[in-house]
mmCIF file of C-alpha atoms in Angstrom:
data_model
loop_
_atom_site.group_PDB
_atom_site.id
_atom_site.type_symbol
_atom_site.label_atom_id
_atom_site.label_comp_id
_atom_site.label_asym_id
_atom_site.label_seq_id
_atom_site.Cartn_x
_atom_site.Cartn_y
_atom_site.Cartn_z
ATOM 1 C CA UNK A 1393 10.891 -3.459 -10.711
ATOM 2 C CA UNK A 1394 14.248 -4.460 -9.819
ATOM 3 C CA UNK A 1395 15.791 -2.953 -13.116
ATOM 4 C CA UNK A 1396 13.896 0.269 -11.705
ATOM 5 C CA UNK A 1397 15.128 0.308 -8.419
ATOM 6 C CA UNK A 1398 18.660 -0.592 -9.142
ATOM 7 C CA UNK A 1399 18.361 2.730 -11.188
ATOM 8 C CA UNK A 1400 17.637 4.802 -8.797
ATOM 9 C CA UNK A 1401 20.295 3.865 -6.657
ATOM 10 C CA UNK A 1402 22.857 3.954 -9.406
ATOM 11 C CA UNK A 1403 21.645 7.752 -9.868
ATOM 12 C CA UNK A 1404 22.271 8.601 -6.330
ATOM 13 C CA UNK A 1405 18.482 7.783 -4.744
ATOM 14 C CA UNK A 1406 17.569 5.843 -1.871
ATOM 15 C CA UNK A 1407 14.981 3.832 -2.050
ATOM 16 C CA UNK A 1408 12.352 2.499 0.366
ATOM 17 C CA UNK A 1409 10.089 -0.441 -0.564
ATOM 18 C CA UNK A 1410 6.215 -0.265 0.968
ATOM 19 C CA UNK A 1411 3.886 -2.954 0.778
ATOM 20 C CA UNK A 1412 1.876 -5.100 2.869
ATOM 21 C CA UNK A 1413 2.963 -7.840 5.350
ATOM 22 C CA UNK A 1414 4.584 -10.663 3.718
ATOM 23 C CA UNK A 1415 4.009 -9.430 0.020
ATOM 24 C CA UNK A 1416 7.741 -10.148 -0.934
ATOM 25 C CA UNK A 1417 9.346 -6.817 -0.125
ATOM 26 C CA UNK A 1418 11.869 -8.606 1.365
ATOM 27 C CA UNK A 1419 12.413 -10.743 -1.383
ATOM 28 C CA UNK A 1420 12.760 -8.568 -4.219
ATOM 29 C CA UNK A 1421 15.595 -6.684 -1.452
ATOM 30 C CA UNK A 1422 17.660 -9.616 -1.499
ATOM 31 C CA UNK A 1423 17.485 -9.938 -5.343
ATOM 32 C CA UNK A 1424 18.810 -6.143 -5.777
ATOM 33 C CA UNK A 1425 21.396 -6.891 -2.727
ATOM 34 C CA UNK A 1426 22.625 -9.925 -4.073
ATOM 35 C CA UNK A 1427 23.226 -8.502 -7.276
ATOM 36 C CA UNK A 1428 25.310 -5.362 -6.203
ATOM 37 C CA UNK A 1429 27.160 -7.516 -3.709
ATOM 38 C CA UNK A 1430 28.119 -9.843 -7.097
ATOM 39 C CA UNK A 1431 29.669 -6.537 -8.808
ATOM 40 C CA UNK A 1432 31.765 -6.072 -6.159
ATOM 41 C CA UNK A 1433 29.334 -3.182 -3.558
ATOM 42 C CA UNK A 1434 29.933 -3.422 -0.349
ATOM 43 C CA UNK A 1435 26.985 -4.649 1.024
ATOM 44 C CA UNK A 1436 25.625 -3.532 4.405
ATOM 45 C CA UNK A 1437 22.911 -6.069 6.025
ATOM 46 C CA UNK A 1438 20.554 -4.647 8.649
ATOM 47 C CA UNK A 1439 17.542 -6.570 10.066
ATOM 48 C CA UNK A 1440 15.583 -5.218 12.272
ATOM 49 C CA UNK A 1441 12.912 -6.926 14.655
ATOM 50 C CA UNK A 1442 9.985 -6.475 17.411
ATOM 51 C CA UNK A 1443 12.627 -8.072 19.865
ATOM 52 C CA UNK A 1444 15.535 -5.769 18.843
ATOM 53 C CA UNK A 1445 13.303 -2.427 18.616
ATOM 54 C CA UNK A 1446 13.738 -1.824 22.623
ATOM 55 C CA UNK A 1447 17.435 -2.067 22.453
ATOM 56 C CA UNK A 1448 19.007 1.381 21.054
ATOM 57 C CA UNK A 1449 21.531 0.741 18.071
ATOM 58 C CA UNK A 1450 21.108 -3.117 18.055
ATOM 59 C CA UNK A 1451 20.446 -3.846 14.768
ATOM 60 C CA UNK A 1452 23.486 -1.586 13.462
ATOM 61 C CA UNK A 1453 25.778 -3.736 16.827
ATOM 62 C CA UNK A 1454 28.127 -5.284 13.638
ATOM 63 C CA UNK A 1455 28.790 -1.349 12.516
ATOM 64 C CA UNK A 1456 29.246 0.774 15.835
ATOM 65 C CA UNK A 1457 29.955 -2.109 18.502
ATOM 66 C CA UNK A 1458 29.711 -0.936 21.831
ATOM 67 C CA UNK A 1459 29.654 2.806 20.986
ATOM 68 C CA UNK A 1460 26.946 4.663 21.845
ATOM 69 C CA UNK A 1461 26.353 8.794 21.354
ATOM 70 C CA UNK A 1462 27.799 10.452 19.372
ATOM 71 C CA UNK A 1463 30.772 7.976 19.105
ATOM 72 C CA UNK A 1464 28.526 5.352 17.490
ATOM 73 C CA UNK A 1465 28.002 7.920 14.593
ATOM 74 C CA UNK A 1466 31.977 8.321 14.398
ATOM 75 C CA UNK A 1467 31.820 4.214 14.835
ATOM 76 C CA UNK A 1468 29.736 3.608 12.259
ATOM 77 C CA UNK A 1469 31.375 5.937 9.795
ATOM 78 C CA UNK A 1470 34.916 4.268 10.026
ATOM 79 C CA UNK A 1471 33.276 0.718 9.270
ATOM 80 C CA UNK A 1472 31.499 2.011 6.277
ATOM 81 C CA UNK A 1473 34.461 3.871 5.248
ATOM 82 C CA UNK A 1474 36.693 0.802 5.492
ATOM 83 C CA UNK A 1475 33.919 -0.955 3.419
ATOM 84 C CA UNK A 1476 34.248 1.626 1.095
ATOM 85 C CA UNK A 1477 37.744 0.809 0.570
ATOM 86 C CA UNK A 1478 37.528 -2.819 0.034
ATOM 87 C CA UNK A 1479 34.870 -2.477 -3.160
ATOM 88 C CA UNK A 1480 34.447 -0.656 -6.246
ATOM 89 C CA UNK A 1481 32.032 1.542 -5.297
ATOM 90 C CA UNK A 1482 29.667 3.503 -2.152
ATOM 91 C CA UNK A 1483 28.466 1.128 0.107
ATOM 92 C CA UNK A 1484 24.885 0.018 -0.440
ATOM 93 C CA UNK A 1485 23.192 -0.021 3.352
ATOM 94 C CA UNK A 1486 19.878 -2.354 3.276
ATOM 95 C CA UNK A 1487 17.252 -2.344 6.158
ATOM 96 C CA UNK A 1488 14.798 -4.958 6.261
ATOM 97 C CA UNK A 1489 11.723 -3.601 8.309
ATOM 98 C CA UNK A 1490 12.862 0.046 8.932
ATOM 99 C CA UNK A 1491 9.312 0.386 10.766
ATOM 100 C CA UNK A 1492 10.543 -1.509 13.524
ATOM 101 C CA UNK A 1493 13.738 0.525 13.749
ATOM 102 C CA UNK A 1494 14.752 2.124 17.270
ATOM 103 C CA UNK A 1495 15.312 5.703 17.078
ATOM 104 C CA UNK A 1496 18.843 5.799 18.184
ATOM 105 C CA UNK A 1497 19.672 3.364 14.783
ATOM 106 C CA UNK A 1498 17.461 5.582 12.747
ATOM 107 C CA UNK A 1499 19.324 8.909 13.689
ATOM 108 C CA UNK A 1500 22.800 7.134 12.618
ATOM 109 C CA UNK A 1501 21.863 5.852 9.302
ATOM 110 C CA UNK A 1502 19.995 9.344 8.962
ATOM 111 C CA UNK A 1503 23.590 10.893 9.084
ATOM 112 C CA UNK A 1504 25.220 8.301 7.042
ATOM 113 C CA UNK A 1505 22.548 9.068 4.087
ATOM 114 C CA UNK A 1506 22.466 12.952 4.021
ATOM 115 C CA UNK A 1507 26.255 13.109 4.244
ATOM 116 C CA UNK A 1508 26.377 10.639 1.418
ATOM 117 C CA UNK A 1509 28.334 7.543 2.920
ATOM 118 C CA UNK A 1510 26.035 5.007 1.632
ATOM 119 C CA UNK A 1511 23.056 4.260 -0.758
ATOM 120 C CA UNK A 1512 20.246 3.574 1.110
ATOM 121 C CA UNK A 1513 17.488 0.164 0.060
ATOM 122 C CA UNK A 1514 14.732 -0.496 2.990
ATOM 123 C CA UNK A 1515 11.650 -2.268 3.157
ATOM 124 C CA UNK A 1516 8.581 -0.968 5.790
ATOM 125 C CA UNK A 1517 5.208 -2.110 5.959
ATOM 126 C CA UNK A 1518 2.980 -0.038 4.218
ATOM 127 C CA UNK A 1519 0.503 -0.004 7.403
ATOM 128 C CA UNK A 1520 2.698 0.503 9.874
ATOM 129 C CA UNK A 1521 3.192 2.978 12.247
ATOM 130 C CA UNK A 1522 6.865 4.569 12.359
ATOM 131 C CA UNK A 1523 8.794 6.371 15.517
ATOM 132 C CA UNK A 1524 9.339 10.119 14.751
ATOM 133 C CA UNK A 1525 13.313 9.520 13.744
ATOM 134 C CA UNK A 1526 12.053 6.975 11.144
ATOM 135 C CA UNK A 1527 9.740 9.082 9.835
ATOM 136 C CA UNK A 1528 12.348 11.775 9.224
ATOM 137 C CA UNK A 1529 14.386 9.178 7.918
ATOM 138 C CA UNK A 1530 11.914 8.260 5.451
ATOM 139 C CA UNK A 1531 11.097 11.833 4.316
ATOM 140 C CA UNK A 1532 14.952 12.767 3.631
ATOM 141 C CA UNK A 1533 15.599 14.813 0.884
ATOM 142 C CA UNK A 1534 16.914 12.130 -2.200
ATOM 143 C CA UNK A 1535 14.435 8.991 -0.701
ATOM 144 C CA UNK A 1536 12.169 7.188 -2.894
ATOM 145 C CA UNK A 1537 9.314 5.284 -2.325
ATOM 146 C CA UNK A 1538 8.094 1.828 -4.434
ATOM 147 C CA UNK A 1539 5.070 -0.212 -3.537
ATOM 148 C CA UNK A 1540 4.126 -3.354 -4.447
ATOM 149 C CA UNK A 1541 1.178 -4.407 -5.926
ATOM 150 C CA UNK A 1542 -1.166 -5.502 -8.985
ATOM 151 C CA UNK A 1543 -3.884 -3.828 -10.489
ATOM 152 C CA UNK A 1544 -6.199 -5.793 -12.834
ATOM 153 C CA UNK A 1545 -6.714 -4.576 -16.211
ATOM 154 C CA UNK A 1546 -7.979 -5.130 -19.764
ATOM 155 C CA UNK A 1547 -3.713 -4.210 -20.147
ATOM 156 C CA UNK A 1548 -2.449 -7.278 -17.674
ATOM 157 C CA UNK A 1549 -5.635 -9.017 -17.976
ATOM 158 C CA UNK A 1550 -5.033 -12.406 -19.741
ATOM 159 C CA UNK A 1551 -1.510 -12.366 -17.798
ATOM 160 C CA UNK A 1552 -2.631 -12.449 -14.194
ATOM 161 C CA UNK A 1553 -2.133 -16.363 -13.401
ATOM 162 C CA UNK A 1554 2.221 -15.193 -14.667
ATOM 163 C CA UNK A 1555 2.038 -12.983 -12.416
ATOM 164 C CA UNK A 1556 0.078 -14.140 -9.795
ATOM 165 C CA UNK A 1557 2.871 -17.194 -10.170
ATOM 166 C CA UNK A 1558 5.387 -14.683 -9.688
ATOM 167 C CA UNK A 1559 4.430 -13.259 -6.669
ATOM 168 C CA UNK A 1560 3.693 -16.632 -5.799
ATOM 169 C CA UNK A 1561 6.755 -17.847 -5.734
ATOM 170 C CA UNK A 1562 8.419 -15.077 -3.674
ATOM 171 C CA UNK A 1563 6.422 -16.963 -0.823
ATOM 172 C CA UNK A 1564 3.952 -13.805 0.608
ATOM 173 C CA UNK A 1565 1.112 -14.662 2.873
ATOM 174 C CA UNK A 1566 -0.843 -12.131 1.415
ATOM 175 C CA UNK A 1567 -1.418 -10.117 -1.610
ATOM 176 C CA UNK A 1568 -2.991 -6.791 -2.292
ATOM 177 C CA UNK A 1569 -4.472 -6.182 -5.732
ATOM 178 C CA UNK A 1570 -7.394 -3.838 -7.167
ATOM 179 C CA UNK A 1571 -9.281 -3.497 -10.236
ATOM 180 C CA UNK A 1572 -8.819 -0.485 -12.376
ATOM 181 C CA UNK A 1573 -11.585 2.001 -12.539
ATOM 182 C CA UNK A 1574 -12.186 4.514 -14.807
ATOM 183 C CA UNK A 1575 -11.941 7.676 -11.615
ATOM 184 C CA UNK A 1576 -12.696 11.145 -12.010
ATOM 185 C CA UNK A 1577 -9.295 12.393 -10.080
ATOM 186 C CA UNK A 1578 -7.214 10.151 -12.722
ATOM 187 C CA UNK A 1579 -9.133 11.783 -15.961
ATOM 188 C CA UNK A 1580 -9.854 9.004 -17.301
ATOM 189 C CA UNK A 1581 -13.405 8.586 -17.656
ATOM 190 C CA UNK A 1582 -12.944 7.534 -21.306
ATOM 191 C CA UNK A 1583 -10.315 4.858 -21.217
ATOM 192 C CA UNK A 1584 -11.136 1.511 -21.295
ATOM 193 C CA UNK A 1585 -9.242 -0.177 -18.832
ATOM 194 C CA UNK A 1586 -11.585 -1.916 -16.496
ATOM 195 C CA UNK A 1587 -12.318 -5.836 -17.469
ATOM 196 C CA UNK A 1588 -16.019 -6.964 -17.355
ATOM 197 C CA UNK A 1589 -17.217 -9.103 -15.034
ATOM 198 C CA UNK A 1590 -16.570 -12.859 -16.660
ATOM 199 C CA UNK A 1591 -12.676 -11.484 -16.464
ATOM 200 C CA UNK A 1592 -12.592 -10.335 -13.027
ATOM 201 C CA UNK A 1593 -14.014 -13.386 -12.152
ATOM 202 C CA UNK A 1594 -11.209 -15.453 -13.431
ATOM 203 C CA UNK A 1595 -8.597 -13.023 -12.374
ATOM 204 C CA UNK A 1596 -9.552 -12.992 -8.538
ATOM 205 C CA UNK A 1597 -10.249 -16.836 -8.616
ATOM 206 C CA UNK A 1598 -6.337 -17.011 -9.254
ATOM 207 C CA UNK A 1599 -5.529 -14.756 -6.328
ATOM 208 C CA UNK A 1600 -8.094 -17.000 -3.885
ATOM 209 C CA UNK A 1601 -6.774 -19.826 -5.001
ATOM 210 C CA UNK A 1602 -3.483 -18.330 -3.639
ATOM 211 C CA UNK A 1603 -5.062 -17.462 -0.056
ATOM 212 C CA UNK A 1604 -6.512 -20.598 0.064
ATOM 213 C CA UNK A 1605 -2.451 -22.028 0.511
ATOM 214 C CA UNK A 1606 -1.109 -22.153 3.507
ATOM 215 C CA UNK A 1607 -4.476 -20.383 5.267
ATOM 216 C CA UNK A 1608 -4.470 -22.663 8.348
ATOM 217 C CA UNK A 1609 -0.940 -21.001 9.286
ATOM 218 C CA UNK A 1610 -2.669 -17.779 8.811
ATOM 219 C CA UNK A 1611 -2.687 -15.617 11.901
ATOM 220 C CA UNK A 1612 -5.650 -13.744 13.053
ATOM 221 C CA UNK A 1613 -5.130 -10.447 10.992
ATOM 222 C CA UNK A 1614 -4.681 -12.468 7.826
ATOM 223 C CA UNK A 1615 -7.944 -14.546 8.237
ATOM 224 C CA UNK A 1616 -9.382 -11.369 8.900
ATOM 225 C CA UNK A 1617 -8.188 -9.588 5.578
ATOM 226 C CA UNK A 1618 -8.657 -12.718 3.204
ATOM 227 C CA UNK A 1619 -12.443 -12.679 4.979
ATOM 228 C CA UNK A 1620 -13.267 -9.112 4.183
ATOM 229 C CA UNK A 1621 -11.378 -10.149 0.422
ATOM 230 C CA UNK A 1622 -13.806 -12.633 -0.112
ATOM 231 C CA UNK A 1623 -16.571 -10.535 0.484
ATOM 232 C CA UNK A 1624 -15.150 -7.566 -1.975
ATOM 233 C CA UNK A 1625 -14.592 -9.745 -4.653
ATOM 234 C CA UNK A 1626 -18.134 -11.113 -4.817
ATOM 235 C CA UNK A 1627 -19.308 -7.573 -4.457
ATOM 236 C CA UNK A 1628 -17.182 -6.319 -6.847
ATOM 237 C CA UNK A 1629 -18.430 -9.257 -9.412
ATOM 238 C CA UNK A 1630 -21.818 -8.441 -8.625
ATOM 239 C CA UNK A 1631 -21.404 -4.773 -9.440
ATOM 240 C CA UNK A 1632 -19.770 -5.311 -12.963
ATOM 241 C CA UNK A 1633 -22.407 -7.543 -14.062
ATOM 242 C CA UNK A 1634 -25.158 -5.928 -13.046
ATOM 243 C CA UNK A 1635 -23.898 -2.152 -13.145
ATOM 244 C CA UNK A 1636 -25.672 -0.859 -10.193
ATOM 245 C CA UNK A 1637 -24.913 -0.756 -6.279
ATOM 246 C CA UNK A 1638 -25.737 -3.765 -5.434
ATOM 247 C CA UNK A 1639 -25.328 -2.917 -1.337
ATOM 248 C CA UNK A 1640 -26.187 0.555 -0.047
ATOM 249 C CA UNK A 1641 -22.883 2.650 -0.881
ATOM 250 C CA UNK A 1642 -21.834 5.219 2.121
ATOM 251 C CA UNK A 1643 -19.482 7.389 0.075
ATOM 252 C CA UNK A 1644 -19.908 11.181 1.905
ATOM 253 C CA UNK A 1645 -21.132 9.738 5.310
ATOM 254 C CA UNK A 1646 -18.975 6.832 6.652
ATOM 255 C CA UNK A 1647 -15.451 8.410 5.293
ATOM 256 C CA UNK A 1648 -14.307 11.091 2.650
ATOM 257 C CA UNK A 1649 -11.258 12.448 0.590
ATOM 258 C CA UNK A 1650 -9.843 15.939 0.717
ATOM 259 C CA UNK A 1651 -7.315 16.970 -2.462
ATOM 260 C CA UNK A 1652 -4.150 18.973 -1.875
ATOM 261 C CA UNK A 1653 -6.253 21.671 -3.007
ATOM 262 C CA UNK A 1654 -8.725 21.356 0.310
ATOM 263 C CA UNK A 1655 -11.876 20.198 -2.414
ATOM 264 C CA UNK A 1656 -13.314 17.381 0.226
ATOM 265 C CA UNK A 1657 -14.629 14.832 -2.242
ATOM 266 C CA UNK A 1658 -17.331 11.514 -1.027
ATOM 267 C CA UNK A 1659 -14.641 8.982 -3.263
ATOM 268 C CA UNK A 1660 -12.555 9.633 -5.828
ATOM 269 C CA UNK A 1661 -14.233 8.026 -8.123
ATOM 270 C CA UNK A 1662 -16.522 10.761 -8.362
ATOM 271 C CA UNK A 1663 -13.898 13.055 -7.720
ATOM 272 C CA UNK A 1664 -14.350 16.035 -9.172
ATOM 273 C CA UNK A 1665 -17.607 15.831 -10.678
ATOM 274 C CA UNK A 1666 -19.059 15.612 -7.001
ATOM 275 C CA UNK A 1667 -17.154 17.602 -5.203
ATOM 276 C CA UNK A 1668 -18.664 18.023 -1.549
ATOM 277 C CA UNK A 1669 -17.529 21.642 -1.241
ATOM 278 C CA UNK A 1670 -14.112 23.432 -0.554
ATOM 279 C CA UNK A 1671 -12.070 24.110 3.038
ATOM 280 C CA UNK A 1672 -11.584 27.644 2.031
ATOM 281 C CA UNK A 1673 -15.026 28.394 1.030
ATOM 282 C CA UNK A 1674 -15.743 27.757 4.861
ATOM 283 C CA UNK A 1675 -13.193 29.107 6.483
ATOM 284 C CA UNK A 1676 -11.152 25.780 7.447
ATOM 285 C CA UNK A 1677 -14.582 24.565 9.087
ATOM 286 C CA UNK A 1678 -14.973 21.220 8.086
ATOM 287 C CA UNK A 1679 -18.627 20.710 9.818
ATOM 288 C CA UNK A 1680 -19.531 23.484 8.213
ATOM 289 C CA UNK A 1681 -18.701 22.038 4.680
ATOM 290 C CA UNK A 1682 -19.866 18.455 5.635
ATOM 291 C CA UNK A 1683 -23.435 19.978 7.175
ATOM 292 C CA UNK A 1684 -23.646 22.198 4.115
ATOM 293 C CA UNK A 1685 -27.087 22.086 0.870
ATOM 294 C CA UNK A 1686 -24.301 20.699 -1.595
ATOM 295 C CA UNK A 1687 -23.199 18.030 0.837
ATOM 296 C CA UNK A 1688 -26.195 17.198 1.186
ATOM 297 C CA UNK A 1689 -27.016 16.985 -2.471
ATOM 298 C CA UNK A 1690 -24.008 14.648 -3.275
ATOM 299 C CA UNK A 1691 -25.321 12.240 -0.646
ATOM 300 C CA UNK A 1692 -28.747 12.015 -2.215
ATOM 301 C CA UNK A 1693 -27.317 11.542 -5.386
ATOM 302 C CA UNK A 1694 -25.582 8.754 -4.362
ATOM 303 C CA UNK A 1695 -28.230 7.056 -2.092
ATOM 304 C CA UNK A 1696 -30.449 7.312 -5.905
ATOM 305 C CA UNK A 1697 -27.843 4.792 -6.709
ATOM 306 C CA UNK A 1698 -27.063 6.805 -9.726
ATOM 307 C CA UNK A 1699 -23.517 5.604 -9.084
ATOM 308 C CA UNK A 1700 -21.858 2.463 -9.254
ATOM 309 C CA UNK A 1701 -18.248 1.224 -8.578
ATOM 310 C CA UNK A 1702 -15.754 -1.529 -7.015
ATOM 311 C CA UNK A 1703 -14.006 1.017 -5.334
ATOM 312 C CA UNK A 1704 -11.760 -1.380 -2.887
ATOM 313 C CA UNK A 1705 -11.697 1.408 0.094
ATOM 314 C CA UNK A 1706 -15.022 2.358 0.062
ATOM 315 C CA UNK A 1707 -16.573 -0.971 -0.297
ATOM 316 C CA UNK A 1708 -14.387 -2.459 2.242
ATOM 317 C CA UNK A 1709 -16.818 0.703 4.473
ATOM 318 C CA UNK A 1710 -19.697 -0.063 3.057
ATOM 319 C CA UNK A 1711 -18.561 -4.138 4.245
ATOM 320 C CA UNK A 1712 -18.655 -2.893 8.073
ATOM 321 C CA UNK A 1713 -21.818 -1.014 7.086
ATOM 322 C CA UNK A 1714 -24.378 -3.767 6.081
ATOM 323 C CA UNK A 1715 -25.290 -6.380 7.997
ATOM 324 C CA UNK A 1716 -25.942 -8.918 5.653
ATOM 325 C CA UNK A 1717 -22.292 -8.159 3.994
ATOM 326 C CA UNK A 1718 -20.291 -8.410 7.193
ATOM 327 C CA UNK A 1719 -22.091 -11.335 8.511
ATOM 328 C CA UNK A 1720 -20.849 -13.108 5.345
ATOM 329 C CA UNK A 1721 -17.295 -11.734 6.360
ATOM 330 C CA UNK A 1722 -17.745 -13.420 10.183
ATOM 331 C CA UNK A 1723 -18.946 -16.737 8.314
ATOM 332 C CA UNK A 1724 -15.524 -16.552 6.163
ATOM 333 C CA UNK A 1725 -13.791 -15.671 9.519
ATOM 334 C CA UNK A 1726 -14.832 -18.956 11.572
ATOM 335 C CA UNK A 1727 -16.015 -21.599 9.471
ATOM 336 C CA UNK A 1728 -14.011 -21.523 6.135
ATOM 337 C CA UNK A 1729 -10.539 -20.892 6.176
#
């Protein structure tokens, strides 16, 4: 990844790392930092924080001083300019939690990026909300976007507990992986890339061995994830082995995907070969379309339990859903982490 990502920025990109809270976005940064500020890059450090979000241009306070306006743009162009002169190449500007950026920062390194002063490397939560100037900052023409993450396969399969140890040892406090599934919207439906259920089972035992360190320091929203984990990956067990829903799946009722294309789909597992209906055949009207016979007739076929998948996203609904399921979750909650 950090081959990839120095590419990109070599061939002009910027780059913005997404993952979850504490999943070593930060880390694998400072790798990519520390080895462009070894060839001789100018190196650009910007951190910014909950405390220093309030305070317009804070974080950048080493690059514009006291300017503010239009003269901290003109501010912060000389000191990356006089960067510029002391290396061998275009500054490289990192910003460690650009989610929590004020607006007044984001506008400024905006500027710097589309007129080409620097090379821009961030990190933002992937669940995070983002002020409007971030946002624009994030969709600028030339911006890339890596997330971190594992999916479990019959390809990484016997390599998990290397690379569970990896992300291990970047020191996260949490760790998002899924199993792969053979999905109708990936056409796919004949490769076999989805362990059985003995090799799932060792696979997520490594990653709960993981939560399990460190889970008293755990704040609320953690205890609450690894809970609602714990619960999936029994599930998910459950539904390899014995290849049927084994709690009532809500795919089509409690939430629902709609393609670039305006097909609204119950999962995308089924995809395409269930498609609920399209926008246009209704005239935009989504009730109309969700109300509709073939609706209607997707839902039934899925309440047969024809179906069966770990899908992570719907099963985490179909958690909230059943009783005995989130109970479990609650138990996991207060009594054993």
């Amino acid at each position: 990844m950090v081959a990839d990502v120095r590419s990109r920025l070599d061939g002009d990109r910027h780059v913005v790392i997404t993952g979850a809270a504490g999943l070593g976005k930060t880390r694998v940064a400072q790798e990519i930092i520390d080895r462009y500020a070894a060839s001789g890059t100018p190196v650009v450090r910007v951190v910014a924080s909950p405390a220093s979000a309030p305070v317009p241009l804070a974080p950048l306070a080493a690059l514009v001083g006291d300017a503010i306006g239009i003269e901290a743009m003109n501010a912060a162009r000389r000191s990356v300019a006089a960067l510029a002169r002391q290396g061998s190449s275009r500054p490289l500007l990192s910003v460690d939690d650009l989610h929590l950026l004020d607006e007044a920062s984001a506008i400024v390194i905006h500027q710097l990026l589309t007129t080409g002063t620097v090379r821009v490397l961030a990190t933002v939560r992937s669940s995070a909300a983002c002020p409007p100037a971030v946002d624009r900052l994030r969709q600028s023409t030339g911006v890339d976007h890596v997330e971190l993450g594992t999916i479990i396969s019959n390809w990484n399969i016997n390599d998990i507990e290397e690379i569970a140890a990896f992300v291990g040892g970047l020191g996260p406090d949490s760790y998002r992986n899924e199993i792969a599934e053979q999905r109708s919207e990936m056409f796919n439906l004949d490769d076999p890339i989805t362990p059985d259920a003995d090799q799932y089972r060792k696979a997520v035992d490594v990653f709960i061995r993981q939560m399990q360190v460190g889970k008293k320091n755990n704040v609320f929203f953690q205890r609450l994830n690894h809970a609602f984990r714990l619960v999936y990956y029994d599930l998910a067990v459950r539904i390899l082995k014995e290849r049927r829903q084994v709690i009532p799946c809500y795919a089509g009722i409690s939430n629902a995907h709609m393609t670039p294309y305006g097909d609204i789909w119950p999962c995308c597992t089924l995809g395409y070969d269930k498609s609920m209906g399209n926008m246009r055949d209704f005239d935009y009207n989504f009730t109309a379309l969700w109300n509709s016979s073939k609706a209607k007739e997707v839902r039934h076929y899925i309440r047969q339990g024809i179906c069966h998948c770990p899908l992570a996203n719907q099963m985490y609904s179909n958690i909230l859903m059943h009783p005995p399921s989130l109970m479990k979750a609650t138990k996991y909650l207060l009594f054993e982490q």
